[in-house]
Coordinates of C-alpha atoms (C1' of nucleotides) in Angstrom, one line a residue:
Chain T
M1 CA 0.1 -0.1 0.0
G2 CA 1.1 3.7 -0.9
S3 CA 1.3 5.0 2.8
D4 CA 0.4 8.6 0.9
G5 CA -2.4 6.9 -0.5
A6 CA -5.1 7.7 1.9
N7 CA -4.2 11.4 1.6
D8 CA -3.6 11.9 -2.3
T9 CA -6.3 10.6 -4.3
T10 CA -4.6 10.7 -7.5
K11 CA -2.5 7.9 -6.9
N12 CA -5.3 6.0 -5.7
E13 CA -6.7 5.3 -8.8
R14 CA -8.4 2.0 -9.2
K15 CA -5.7 -0.6 -10.5
P16 CA -5.7 -4.6 -10.3
G17 CA -5.4 -5.2 -6.9
R18 CA -5.6 -1.6 -5.5
M19 CA -7.7 -1.6 -2.0
S20 CA -10.6 0.8 -1.9
E21 CA -9.7 3.9 -0.4
Q22 CA -12.8 3.1 1.5
R23 CA -12.0 0.1 3.3
Q24 CA -8.1 1.5 3.6
Q25 CA -9.9 4.5 5.4
R26 CA -12.4 2.3 7.4
I27 CA -8.3 0.2 8.6
R28 CA -7.5 3.0 9.9
L29 CA -10.7 4.1 11.7
E30 CA -10.1 0.8 13.1
I31 CA -6.6 0.8 14.1
S32 CA -7.1 4.1 15.7
R33 CA -10.2 3.1 17.8
E34 CA -8.1 0.1 19.4
A35 CA -4.7 2.5 19.5
A36 CA -7.1 4.7 21.3
R37 CA -8.7 2.3 23.8
L38 CA -5.2 0.8 24.5
F39 CA -4.1 4.5 25.1
W40 CA -6.9 5.6 27.2
E41 CA -6.5 1.7 29.0
Q42 CA -2.6 1.9 29.8
G43 CA -1.2 5.7 28.7
V44 CA 0.4 6.2 25.6
A45 CA 3.7 5.2 26.2
A46 CA 3.3 2.2 27.4
T47 CA 1.6 0.6 24.9
T48 CA 3.8 -0.5 21.8
G49 CA 2.9 -0.6 18.3
E50 CA 2.7 -4.4 18.6
Q51 CA 0.0 -4.0 20.9
I52 CA -2.0 -1.8 19.0
A53 CA -1.5 -3.7 15.7
A54 CA -2.3 -7.2 17.4
A55 CA -5.8 -5.7 18.3
V56 CA -6.2 -5.4 14.9
G57 CA -4.7 -8.4 13.7
L58 CA -2.5 -7.0 11.6
S59 CA 1.8 -6.8 11.7
V60 CA 3.5 -4.1 13.7
R61 CA 5.3 -3.5 10.1
T62 CA 2.2 -2.7 8.6
L63 CA 0.5 -0.7 10.9
W64 CA 3.3 1.9 10.0
R65 CA 2.3 1.7 6.3
Y66 CA -0.6 3.3 7.9
F67 CA 0.4 5.4 10.2
R68 CA 3.4 7.8 10.6
N69 CA 4.4 7.5 14.1
K70 CA 1.9 6.4 16.9
E71 CA 1.0 8.7 17.7
S72 CA -0.3 9.8 14.4
C73 CA -2.7 6.2 15.2
V74 CA -5.2 8.6 17.3
E75 CA -5.6 11.0 14.5
P76 CA -8.7 9.4 12.5
V77 CA -10.6 9.3 16.4
L78 CA -9.9 13.0 17.2
A79 CA -10.7 13.7 13.5
Q80 CA -14.0 12.2 13.7
D81 CA -15.8 15.2 14.9
G82 CA -14.0 17.9 13.2
E83 CA -14.2 15.8 9.5
E84 CA -18.1 16.0 10.1
F85 CA -18.5 19.5 10.8
V86 CA -16.0 19.9 7.5
A87 CA -18.4 17.8 5.9
L88 CA -21.7 19.9 6.7
L89 CA -19.9 23.3 6.0
R90 CA -19.7 21.7 2.8
R91 CA -22.7 21.2 2.3
W92 CA -23.9 24.8 4.0
P93 CA -27.1 26.4 2.0
R94 CA -25.5 30.1 0.6
D95 CA -28.8 31.8 1.3
V96 CA -28.7 30.4 4.9
S97 CA -27.2 31.1 8.2
L98 CA -24.3 28.4 9.5
E99 CA -26.8 28.8 12.5
D100 CA -29.6 28.1 11.1
H101 CA -27.5 25.5 8.7
L102 CA -26.4 23.4 12.0
M103 CA -29.1 23.4 14.3
E104 CA -31.4 22.6 11.0
W105 CA -28.9 19.3 10.9
A106 CA -28.8 18.7 14.6
M107 CA -32.6 18.3 14.7
N108 CA -32.3 15.5 11.7
R109 CA -29.3 13.6 12.7
T110 CA -29.8 10.4 14.1
K111 CA -27.7 8.7 16.3
D112 CA -27.0 4.8 16.4
P113 CA -25.6 2.8 19.2
D114 CA -21.7 2.0 17.6
Q115 CA -21.7 6.1 16.9
Q116 CA -22.2 6.8 20.5
S117 CA -19.0 4.4 22.1
F118 CA -17.3 5.4 18.9
D119 CA -18.0 9.3 20.6
Q120 CA -17.2 8.3 23.7
A121 CA -13.8 7.6 22.3
V122 CA -13.4 11.2 20.5
I123 CA -13.9 12.5 24.5
K124 CA -11.7 10.3 26.0
M125 CA -8.5 11.3 23.7
T126 CA -9.3 15.1 23.1
V127 CA -8.9 14.8 27.2
L128 CA -6.5 12.7 27.1
A129 CA -4.6 15.1 24.9
E130 CA -5.4 18.4 27.1
K131 CA -2.1 15.8 29.1
E132 CA -0.2 13.7 26.9
P133 CA 2.0 16.0 24.7
D134 CA 2.3 13.3 21.8
L135 CA -1.3 13.4 21.7
R136 CA -1.2 17.0 22.5
T137 CA 0.7 17.4 18.4
A138 CA -2.1 15.1 16.8
W139 CA -4.6 16.7 18.0
L140 CA -3.1 20.1 16.9
M141 CA -2.4 18.7 13.1
T142 CA -5.7 17.5 13.2
N143 CA -7.2 20.7 13.7
D144 CA -4.3 21.8 11.3
R145 CA -6.2 19.4 8.5
I146 CA -9.6 20.6 9.1
E147 CA -8.2 24.8 8.6
R148 CA -6.9 23.4 5.5
A149 CA -10.2 22.3 4.3
L150 CA -12.0 25.3 6.1
V151 CA -10.0 27.7 3.5
E152 CA -11.2 25.6 0.8
I153 CA -14.6 25.8 1.9
F154 CA -14.4 30.0 2.6
A155 CA -12.8 31.3 0.1
D156 CA -15.8 29.5 -2.5
R157 CA -18.1 31.2 -0.3
L158 CA -16.5 34.1 -0.2
R159 CA -15.7 33.9 -3.7
R160 CA -12.1 34.7 -2.6
S161 CA -8.9 32.7 -4.0
P162 CA -7.7 30.1 -1.2
D163 CA -4.5 32.1 -1.3
D164 CA -6.0 35.3 -0.2
I165 CA -5.1 36.0 3.6
E166 CA -7.9 37.0 4.6
V167 CA -9.8 33.7 3.6
R168 CA -7.1 32.0 5.7
L169 CA -7.2 34.1 8.4
H170 CA -10.7 33.4 9.2
A171 CA -10.5 29.6 9.0
A172 CA -7.8 29.7 10.8
A173 CA -9.6 32.0 13.3
A174 CA -12.9 29.8 12.9
T175 CA -11.1 26.6 13.2
A176 CA -9.1 27.4 16.7
V177 CA -12.6 28.7 18.0
V178 CA -14.3 25.2 16.8
R179 CA -11.1 23.7 18.9
V180 CA -11.4 25.2 22.2
I181 CA -14.6 24.5 22.1
S182 CA -14.4 21.2 21.6
E183 CA -12.5 21.2 24.0
D184 CA -14.6 22.5 26.1
V185 CA -18.1 20.1 25.6
S186 CA -15.1 17.3 25.4
A187 CA -14.0 18.2 29.7
A188 CA -17.2 19.0 30.5
L189 CA -18.8 15.3 29.2
M190 CA -15.8 13.9 30.8
A191 CA -16.9 15.5 34.2
G192 CA -19.7 13.8 34.1
V193 CA -21.7 17.2 33.0
D194 CA -24.8 15.9 30.8
R195 CA -25.1 16.7 28.2
A196 CA -28.7 18.6 27.9
S197 CA -27.6 21.5 30.0
L198 CA -23.9 22.0 28.5
G199 CA -26.8 23.8 26.4
N200 CA -26.8 24.6 22.3
T201 CA -23.0 23.9 21.7
L202 CA -23.8 23.8 18.2
G203 CA -24.9 27.3 18.0
Q204 CA -21.8 28.5 20.5
M205 CA -20.1 27.0 17.2
A206 CA -21.1 29.0 14.6
R207 CA -21.5 32.8 16.5
A208 CA -18.1 32.0 18.0
V209 CA -16.9 31.1 14.1
H210 CA -19.1 34.6 13.2
T211 CA -17.1 36.5 15.6
A212 CA -13.9 35.0 15.1
T213 CA -14.0 36.1 11.7
G214 CA -15.2 39.5 12.5
G215 CA -18.6 38.4 10.7
A216 CA -17.3 37.9 7.4
V217 CA -18.3 34.2 7.7
G218 CA -21.6 32.5 9.0
D219 CA -24.6 35.0 7.0
P220 CA -26.3 33.8 4.7
V221 CA -25.0 35.6 1.1
D222 CA -25.8 36.8 -2.3
P223 CA -26.6 33.0 -4.3
Chain Y
M1 CA 19.0 17.7 35.1
G2 CA 15.5 18.0 36.1
S3 CA 14.0 17.7 32.1
D4 CA 10.7 19.5 33.1
G5 CA 13.0 22.1 35.1
A6 CA 13.1 24.7 32.4
N7 CA 8.7 25.2 32.5
D8 CA 8.6 24.8 36.0
T9 CA 10.2 27.6 38.2
T10 CA 9.3 26.8 41.7
K11 CA 11.5 23.2 41.1
N12 CA 14.2 25.8 39.6
E13 CA 14.9 27.1 42.9
R14 CA 18.8 28.2 43.4
K15 CA 20.7 25.1 44.9
P16 CA 23.8 23.5 45.0
G17 CA 24.6 22.3 41.8
R18 CA 21.7 23.2 40.1
M19 CA 22.5 25.5 37.2
S20 CA 20.4 28.8 36.4
E21 CA 17.2 28.6 34.6
Q22 CA 18.9 31.3 32.2
R23 CA 22.0 29.2 31.4
Q24 CA 19.9 26.2 31.1
Q25 CA 17.9 28.1 28.2
R26 CA 20.9 29.4 27.0
I27 CA 22.3 25.6 25.9
R28 CA 18.5 24.8 25.1
L29 CA 18.5 28.0 22.9
E30 CA 22.5 26.9 21.1
I31 CA 21.2 22.9 20.7
S32 CA 17.9 24.7 19.3
R33 CA 19.7 27.0 16.6
E34 CA 21.9 24.0 15.3
A35 CA 19.3 21.5 15.3
A36 CA 17.5 23.8 13.1
R37 CA 20.6 24.3 10.8
L38 CA 20.6 20.7 10.4
F39 CA 17.5 19.9 9.4
W40 CA 17.3 23.2 6.6
E41 CA 20.9 21.5 5.1
Q42 CA 20.2 17.7 5.6
G43 CA 16.2 17.0 6.4
V44 CA 14.8 16.7 9.7
A45 CA 15.3 12.5 8.9
A46 CA 18.9 12.4 7.5
T47 CA 19.4 14.6 10.9
T48 CA 19.7 12.7 13.9
G49 CA 20.5 13.3 17.7
E50 CA 23.5 12.4 17.5
Q51 CA 25.0 14.8 14.9
I52 CA 22.7 17.6 16.8
A53 CA 24.0 16.7 20.1
A54 CA 28.2 16.5 18.6
A55 CA 27.5 19.6 16.9
V56 CA 26.8 21.5 20.6
G57 CA 29.6 19.2 22.6
L58 CA 27.0 17.5 24.3
S59 CA 25.7 13.5 24.6
V60 CA 22.8 12.3 22.9
R61 CA 21.9 11.1 26.1
T62 CA 22.2 14.6 27.7
L63 CA 20.1 16.1 24.6
W64 CA 17.6 14.2 25.5
R65 CA 17.2 15.7 28.7
Y66 CA 17.3 18.7 27.9
F67 CA 14.1 18.3 24.9
R68 CA 11.9 14.6 24.3
N69 CA 12.4 14.0 21.1
K70 CA 13.9 15.5 17.6
E71 CA 11.2 17.6 16.8
S72 CA 11.1 19.1 19.7
C73 CA 14.8 20.2 19.5
V74 CA 13.5 23.4 16.8
E75 CA 11.2 24.8 19.2
P76 CA 13.1 27.1 20.7
V77 CA 13.7 28.8 17.3
L78 CA 10.3 27.8 16.4
A79 CA 8.8 30.2 19.4
Q80 CA 11.5 33.8 18.8
D81 CA 9.0 35.9 17.4
G82 CA 5.7 34.2 20.0
E83 CA 7.7 34.9 22.3
E84 CA 8.5 37.9 21.7
F85 CA 4.5 39.0 21.0
V86 CA 4.3 37.7 23.8
A87 CA 6.8 40.1 26.4
L88 CA 5.1 42.5 23.6
L89 CA 1.8 41.7 25.2
R90 CA 2.5 41.6 28.8
R91 CA 4.0 45.1 28.4
W92 CA 1.2 46.7 26.6
P93 CA -0.1 49.5 28.5
R94 CA -4.0 49.2 29.3
D95 CA -4.9 52.9 28.0
V96 CA -2.7 52.1 24.4
S97 CA -4.4 50.4 21.5
L98 CA -2.2 47.0 20.2
E99 CA -1.5 48.0 17.3
D100 CA 0.3 51.8 18.5
H101 CA 2.3 49.9 21.1
L102 CA 3.3 47.5 18.6
M103 CA 4.2 50.0 16.1
E104 CA 5.9 52.2 18.9
W105 CA 7.9 49.2 19.8
A106 CA 8.2 48.7 16.3
M107 CA 9.9 52.2 16.1
N108 CA 12.6 51.7 18.6
R109 CA 13.6 48.2 18.6
T110 CA 17.0 47.8 17.9
K111 CA 19.1 44.5 15.5
D112 CA 22.2 43.5 16.3
P113 CA 23.8 40.8 13.3
D114 CA 23.6 38.2 15.8
Q115 CA 19.6 38.8 16.1
Q116 CA 19.6 38.7 11.5
S117 CA 20.8 35.5 11.4
F118 CA 18.7 34.1 13.9
D119 CA 15.5 35.4 12.4
Q120 CA 16.9 33.7 9.2
A121 CA 17.1 30.1 11.0
V122 CA 13.0 31.3 12.4
I123 CA 12.2 32.3 8.7
K124 CA 13.7 28.8 7.2
M125 CA 12.1 26.7 9.6
T126 CA 8.9 28.1 9.6
V127 CA 8.9 27.8 5.7
L128 CA 10.4 23.7 7.2
A129 CA 7.5 23.7 9.3
E130 CA 5.1 24.0 6.2
K131 CA 6.0 20.8 4.5
E132 CA 7.7 18.0 7.3
P133 CA 5.4 17.0 9.7
D134 CA 7.7 16.8 12.2
L135 CA 8.7 20.4 11.9
R136 CA 4.9 20.9 11.5
T137 CA 3.8 19.9 15.2
A138 CA 6.6 21.4 16.5
W139 CA 5.8 24.5 15.0
L140 CA 2.1 23.9 16.1
M141 CA 2.8 23.0 19.7
T142 CA 5.2 25.8 20.3
N143 CA 2.0 28.0 19.1
D144 CA -0.5 26.1 21.4
R145 CA 1.8 27.6 24.0
I146 CA 2.0 30.8 23.3
E147 CA -1.9 30.5 23.0
R148 CA -1.7 29.9 26.9
A149 CA 0.2 32.7 28.3
L150 CA -2.5 34.7 25.6
V151 CA -4.9 33.5 28.1
E152 CA -3.4 35.1 30.9
I153 CA -3.0 38.3 29.4
F154 CA -6.0 38.9 27.7
A155 CA -7.6 37.5 31.3
D156 CA -6.0 40.0 32.7
R157 CA -6.7 43.0 30.1
L158 CA -10.7 42.3 30.2
R159 CA -10.6 41.2 34.0
R160 CA -12.0 37.7 33.1
S161 CA -11.2 34.6 34.6
P162 CA -8.7 32.2 32.5
D163 CA -10.9 29.7 32.9
D164 CA -13.5 31.5 30.7
I165 CA -14.7 30.6 27.3
E166 CA -14.5 33.6 26.4
V167 CA -11.4 34.5 27.0
R168 CA -9.6 31.5 25.4
L169 CA -11.8 31.8 22.1
H170 CA -10.3 35.0 22.1
A171 CA -6.6 33.7 23.2
A172 CA -7.1 30.9 20.9
A173 CA -8.3 33.1 17.2
A174 CA -5.5 36.1 18.1
T175 CA -2.5 33.0 18.7
A176 CA -4.4 31.5 15.1
V177 CA -4.3 34.7 12.9
V178 CA -0.7 36.0 14.4
R179 CA 0.5 32.5 13.2
V180 CA -1.1 32.4 9.7
I181 CA 0.4 36.2 9.4
S182 CA 4.0 35.2 10.8
E183 CA 3.8 32.0 8.1
D184 CA 2.8 34.3 5.3
V185 CA 5.6 36.6 6.1
S186 CA 8.4 33.9 6.3
A187 CA 7.0 32.3 3.1
A188 CA 7.3 35.4 1.3
L189 CA 10.8 36.6 2.6
M190 CA 12.2 33.2 1.8
A191 CA 10.7 33.7 -1.7
G192 CA 13.3 36.6 -1.5
V193 CA 10.3 39.6 -1.3
D194 CA 12.4 42.4 0.4
R195 CA 10.8 43.1 4.1
A196 CA 10.6 46.5 3.0
S197 CA 7.4 45.9 0.6
L198 CA 6.1 43.5 3.0
G199 CA 4.0 46.5 4.6
N200 CA 3.0 46.7 7.9
T201 CA 2.9 43.4 9.5
L202 CA 2.7 44.1 12.8
G203 CA -0.1 46.5 12.4
Q204 CA -1.6 43.7 10.2
M205 CA -1.2 41.6 13.2
A206 CA -2.8 44.4 15.2
R207 CA -5.7 44.5 13.6
A208 CA -6.6 41.0 12.5
V209 CA -6.3 40.2 16.6
H210 CA -8.9 42.6 16.7
T211 CA -10.8 41.5 14.4
A212 CA -10.6 37.2 15.4
T213 CA -11.7 38.7 18.7
G214 CA -15.0 40.3 17.5
G215 CA -13.3 43.5 18.5
A216 CA -12.7 42.7 22.2
V217 CA -9.1 42.5 22.1
G218 CA -6.9 45.8 20.9
D219 CA -8.5 48.9 21.8
P220 CA -7.8 51.1 25.0
V221 CA -9.2 50.2 28.1
D222 CA -10.4 51.6 31.2
P223 CA -6.9 51.9 33.6
Chain Z
dC1 C1' 39.7 29.0 48.0
dA2 C1' 38.4 25.2 49.5
dG3 C1' 34.8 21.9 50.8
dC4 C1' 30.1 20.1 50.9
dA5 C1' 25.8 18.8 48.4
dA6 C1' 23.4 18.6 45.0
dT7 C1' 22.7 18.8 40.1
dA8 C1' 24.1 17.5 35.3
dT9 C1' 26.7 14.5 32.3
dG10 C1' 28.6 10.6 30.0
dT11 C1' 28.9 5.8 29.0
dC12 C1' 26.4 1.5 28.9
dA13 C1' 22.4 -1.4 28.0
dC14 C1' 18.6 -2.2 26.5
dT15 C1' 13.3 -1.4 24.5
dA16 C1' 10.7 0.7 21.1
dA17 C1' 9.5 3.2 17.3
dG18 C1' 10.7 3.1 12.4
dT19 C1' 12.3 1.4 7.6
dG20 C1' 14.0 -0.9 3.7
dA21 C1' 14.6 -5.7 1.2
dC22 C1' 11.6 -9.4 -0.6
dA23 C1' 8.6 -13.6 -1.2
dA24 C1' 4.3 -14.8 -0.5
dT25 C1' -0.3 -13.6 -0.8
dA26 C1' -4.1 -11.0 -1.4
dT27 C1' -6.9 -8.2 -4.3
dA28 C1' -9.7 -6.0 -8.2
dG29 C1' -11.3 -5.7 -12.8
dC30 C1' -12.0 -8.4 -16.8
Chain S
dG1 C1' -10.2 -17.8 -13.7
dC2 C1' -6.7 -15.1 -15.2
dT3 C1' -3.5 -11.3 -14.6
dA4 C1' -1.5 -7.7 -13.1
dT5 C1' -1.2 -5.0 -9.4
dA6 C1' -0.6 -3.7 -4.8
dT7 C1' -0.8 -5.7 -0.1
dT8 C1' 1.0 -8.0 3.8
dG9 C1' 4.1 -10.0 6.7
dT10 C1' 9.1 -11.6 7.7
dC11 C1' 14.0 -10.2 8.1
dA12 C1' 17.2 -6.9 9.2
dC13 C1' 18.9 -3.6 10.6
dT14 C1' 19.1 1.8 13.0
dT15 C1' 17.8 5.4 14.8
dA16 C1' 15.1 7.7 18.7
dG17 C1' 14.7 7.9 23.0
dT18 C1' 15.2 5.7 28.5
dG19 C1' 17.0 3.9 32.8
dA20 C1' 20.9 3.1 35.7
dC21 C1' 25.1 4.6 37.9
dA22 C1' 29.6 6.3 38.4
dT23 C1' 32.1 10.5 37.5
dA24 C1' 31.9 15.6 36.7
dT25 C1' 29.9 20.1 37.5
dT26 C1' 27.6 23.8 39.6
dG27 C1' 26.2 27.0 42.7
dC28 C1' 26.4 28.2 47.7
dT29 C1' 28.8 29.1 52.1
dG30 C1' 32.5 29.8 55.4

DNA sequence: CAGCAATATGTCACTAAGTGACAATATAGC
DNA sequence: GCTATATTGTCACTTAGTGACATATTGCTG
């Protein structure tokens, strides 16, 4: 497998013998979940690559084909909410505010039990990233990728170039505030706060993005 | 040496045999500069810990006492501008706007030749961090620490608690935009753009901080 | 400056992380 | 089923990073 394949679509054309990208992503996610479980149970330092590999039935050599280092193993888990957010923004109609868009989605979403245990893993890793430097780097790198995705989305919405410094500033600021809110929510949930009493976190995110972009992002725009 | 010593002042009281913190910081900075030079010349992967250690006349065992891993070696260099920015904000009079404060400082600053070569190292590492994942983590972690410093500074200025979510959102957004501008300026300088034609980057930062905090940070405030 | 206590350093041994090479096996398309 | 290509596991290896311990260095005090 080309270890960069997961991030480069042109190199992933379907050839005989090449696994689909979806399949590779599923394997990556399975590894990530097992890594997260082991990191939570015994700490990052005490978890070996061999243990992670064994947990998913792969050799450690193959593990390092899927992830460039140990802490990166947890990135797919850490990326869950951010990727969901990005996917939502990609579907964001121009004539709708961000807050309305997110609230509409929140009202219509369904949640299966498998997804809920996955959410738990996300929360645990987000919290653990606060005190484990290696996980912190994984968390920050994950957010770095989200920011790059937001650059494209904001450029499109604002009808500007992705190279535009303003676009990049807005994407960076938006990513930062969404990250802080995610961290805040995760810490609260980990501390036992009931999700209902957290209030409207998606609305909070939408407003924070609006503020952090100086009002440039978040309102309906011309079609 | 206590490897966490550099970041914990209570553990660094002056005892017989314990080196001063300034001395430890100087050694860290010397290591960081040499690491940066080697990373630039031959790449991160091809640079061994032994080489970095030899370049500063230390054993590799001691190198790992000063830095938790190889890429962290470059953090003091990467942190230079951010730490300067933080120091400036710590001296920021309440009755002055951020832009005026930064501009006044820019007009009065002096620059020695050693500092200029150091600036070059900062620029090179900032640019290299765009394509070397390990350096990217070092850069993001450095900015994470800057953000934590800004939380304290903003809390003080806004007369709010550092735990206040708004304070944290402002600090995160401010750090993000300063980072993007730093990256932008470094890339331009690396590409040969004349510093004079870059315009007023400090003013740009001040305005970006003001925008990213929704106007909450940047204006004069009540004393 | 000498003495002392505490810390810092280097050497050594070691484990784990991570990489390259290559043969065997698996995958996807026709 | 066949073929071409990719993927995987084994093996050997280097490097990163850690613990233990003896020696050297540092900072304080008289």
